[in-house]
């Protein structure tokens, strides 16, 4: 429920730790089953173990995968629908976490819309753990059995091995979180310690009954308090999962330990009442269905999200989960399928007690969601940017689109005005909108340089290498995207153009909460290059941060410029962060669905940047007139060219189109 509330309402902010709590429970349950089987039979029947896992996991998972992929082709544009299809393939093969790792570290895709199957990453981590741990247990039991002639206690052997693995995984998680946070979040190696803590509890389950009964309520409520506190205290951008996940993981371990080895559970009534038990029964189906419902509801009703939207989405996911549990998940789990028996659905019935409990659960949980919706912030998809309301004054483009704007900017503004009057998508768009949203923001040669950490002075250079004048482009993916447009002026004649922009690495001090080691290395190398080259022109182009203090962001940019010490500097504002075309362009959409308005969040950042950089002696260019009308209204296409491929980055074709206007804005400086 914490995960669902977080994804649906954005409250509680740390609701995602429900997954970490689940990992501990899973490690405890599955390891306990394996240990008891070995103690009872002297072996681990892998065939039976994996058949049980298939029966428990696959039917409900496949039902959601098939339903989501089919729905995607009706609700999403073609590119997003096919991405969902491939997400489904990876999820079916229990590789969703590595798929998300690749997407999360691919800056061509990182700014795109969230996959409705992204939540399958946790299922993949769990199953990958169980592809390894049972075999390791068996190998250890066989080895110690030979060495100690059967005198070794299997629980001690497994516990010692898991203690080593858990500590190793925790250490890796802390290191990986500090250096590669986008990888650490989805990595099995960075998450295995959470399942390991549960496995350690299972290994020690034989001594837990000795615990004093007076200790149990005390430990249980400390654990519950810790789990609840983690929902509000943990920030995914700060040391998560290592070591911040220690709070929910150890708190969960306390609750499990308090309840293990005793039949008295009154002190755990929040978890053992009939409503909680029923929610627990349907929780797997509820987890599987909740995220596709949220993403599809957002895609279908993007501009009208609120209380009734959230309640409709919650009701839909709950009903789907209840029906899926009683008609698919539970009957298959209890059937003799994979045991030689057939016709497992011949007699499917739902007990009356479950029907009553389902109604009680629906009423109780609905009340929780209603209460949460009253205090929650508007929902924000992970990876998207929260956009404040649009402002009409001051004119966001007035300072850049001055009355003395040149002919190229003026001509472009006319085309933008024409595009805003369109009532249907033009048939002659080059490329088509589907091709645009599925493309990259830079050609192959430029894109490869954007992934290179600290290139040499002879790499990523365009134009005559002996040209007397040098321009250097620095920044992140926005800087990379501007390079093709700048080549027409700064990669010919007396100019050569060097690119030192890197995907995901803004050229600013302390630009990200979890800056990677590669980014820090790249920025330091870039500063050294600029100091050595002493370019005639330094062009800075960064994507704006999704949160934070605008003046602080501007100060971070001027601080790094002071270190670089270029002769002349031009700073390009980020393209307006408007609607994401990957979301607003879909079957049945019209151009007006993708028209947006420059908002106060963007205006505040450009204002802070202009003041800071001009005070530092740099020329500041507000790029808004290249994308929006003089009133700050921005179309999805201009002329015959799509503007954006996502929320921020322009298409390759639009970069070529606006190159003359961009260079007209920069030209007075050289």
PDB file of N, CA and C in Angstrom, residues 396-397 416-417 420 595-598 624 627-635:
ATOM      1  N   UNK A 396       7.925  35.901 -21.095  1.00  0.00           N
ATOM      2  CA  UNK A 396       9.111  35.072 -20.919  1.00  0.00           C
ATOM      3  C   UNK A 396      10.148  35.211 -22.011  1.00  0.00           C
ATOM      4  N   UNK A 397       9.750  35.659 -23.178  1.00  0.00           N
ATOM      5  CA  UNK A 397      10.703  35.755 -24.281  1.00  0.00           C
ATOM      6  C   UNK A 397      11.093  37.186 -24.600  1.00  0.00           C
ATOM      7  N   UNK A 416       6.282  29.700 -36.162  1.00  0.00           N
ATOM      8  CA  UNK A 416       5.752  29.214 -34.883  1.00  0.00           C
ATOM      9  C   UNK A 416       4.299  29.656 -34.723  1.00  0.00           C
ATOM     10  N   UNK A 417       4.016  30.908 -35.058  1.00  0.00           N
ATOM     11  CA  UNK A 417       2.642  31.410 -34.956  1.00  0.00           C
ATOM     12  C   UNK A 417       1.705  30.617 -35.864  1.00  0.00           C
ATOM     13  N   UNK A 420       0.902  27.167 -34.384  1.00  0.00           N
ATOM     14  CA  UNK A 420      -0.013  27.199 -33.241  1.00  0.00           C
ATOM     15  C   UNK A 420      -1.477  27.239 -33.670  1.00  0.00           C
ATOM     16  N   UNK A 595       0.576  21.356 -27.254  1.00  0.00           N
ATOM     17  CA  UNK A 595       0.940  22.769 -27.121  1.00  0.00           C
ATOM     18  C   UNK A 595       1.073  23.096 -25.640  1.00  0.00           C
ATOM     19  N   UNK A 596       2.114  23.834 -25.281  1.00  0.00           N
ATOM     20  CA  UNK A 596       2.341  24.148 -23.877  1.00  0.00           C
ATOM     21  C   UNK A 596       2.658  25.624 -23.710  1.00  0.00           C
ATOM     22  N   UNK A 597       2.763  26.028 -22.453  1.00  0.00           N
ATOM     23  CA  UNK A 597       3.011  27.426 -22.114  1.00  0.00           C
ATOM     24  C   UNK A 597       4.243  27.502 -21.214  1.00  0.00           C
ATOM     25  N   UNK A 598       5.128  28.428 -21.507  1.00  0.00           N
ATOM     26  CA  UNK A 598       6.298  28.636 -20.655  1.00  0.00           C
ATOM     27  C   UNK A 598       5.819  28.990 -19.255  1.00  0.00           C
ATOM     28  N   UNK A 624      14.337  30.609 -25.787  1.00  0.00           N
ATOM     29  CA  UNK A 624      12.883  30.450 -25.883  1.00  0.00           C
ATOM     30  C   UNK A 624      12.323  30.872 -27.234  1.00  0.00           C
ATOM     31  N   UNK A 627      11.747  28.224 -29.854  1.00  0.00           N
ATOM     32  CA  UNK A 627      10.786  27.148 -29.613  1.00  0.00           C
ATOM     33  C   UNK A 627       9.354  27.643 -29.402  1.00  0.00           C
ATOM     34  N   UNK A 628       9.198  28.907 -28.981  1.00  0.00           N
ATOM     35  CA  UNK A 628       7.891  29.394 -28.557  1.00  0.00           C
ATOM     36  C   UNK A 628       7.595  30.758 -29.174  1.00  0.00           C
ATOM     37  N   UNK A 629       6.331  31.123 -29.169  1.00  0.00           N
ATOM     38  CA  UNK A 629       5.926  32.436 -29.657  1.00  0.00           C
ATOM     39  C   UNK A 629       6.352  33.511 -28.669  1.00  0.00           C
ATOM     40  N   UNK A 630       6.158  34.770 -29.052  1.00  0.00           N
ATOM     41  CA  UNK A 630       6.532  35.876 -28.167  1.00  0.00           C
ATOM     42  C   UNK A 630       5.696  35.888 -26.893  1.00  0.00           C
ATOM     43  N   UNK A 631       4.554  35.189 -26.892  1.00  0.00           N
ATOM     44  CA  UNK A 631       3.712  35.068 -25.698  1.00  0.00           C
ATOM     45  C   UNK A 631       4.070  33.842 -24.868  1.00  0.00           C
ATOM     46  N   UNK A 632       5.113  33.119 -25.280  1.00  0.00           N
ATOM     47  CA  UNK A 632       5.537  31.952 -24.513  1.00  0.00           C
ATOM     48  C   UNK A 632       4.689  30.718 -24.737  1.00  0.00           C
ATOM     49  N   UNK A 633       4.068  30.590 -25.907  1.00  0.00           N
ATOM     50  CA  UNK A 633       3.278  29.408 -26.244  1.00  0.00           C
ATOM     51  C   UNK A 633       4.071  28.580 -27.253  1.00  0.00           C
ATOM     52  N   UNK A 634       4.176  27.263 -27.002  1.00  0.00           N
ATOM     53  CA  UNK A 634       5.143  26.434 -27.725  1.00  0.00           C
ATOM     54  C   UNK A 634       4.439  25.290 -28.471  1.00  0.00           C
ATOM     55  N   UNK A 635       4.595  25.213 -29.797  1.00  0.00           N
ATOM     56  CA  UNK A 635       3.980  24.123 -30.574  1.00  0.00           C
ATOM     57  C   UNK A 635       4.861  22.877 -30.590  1.00  0.00           C
TER      58      UNK A 635
END
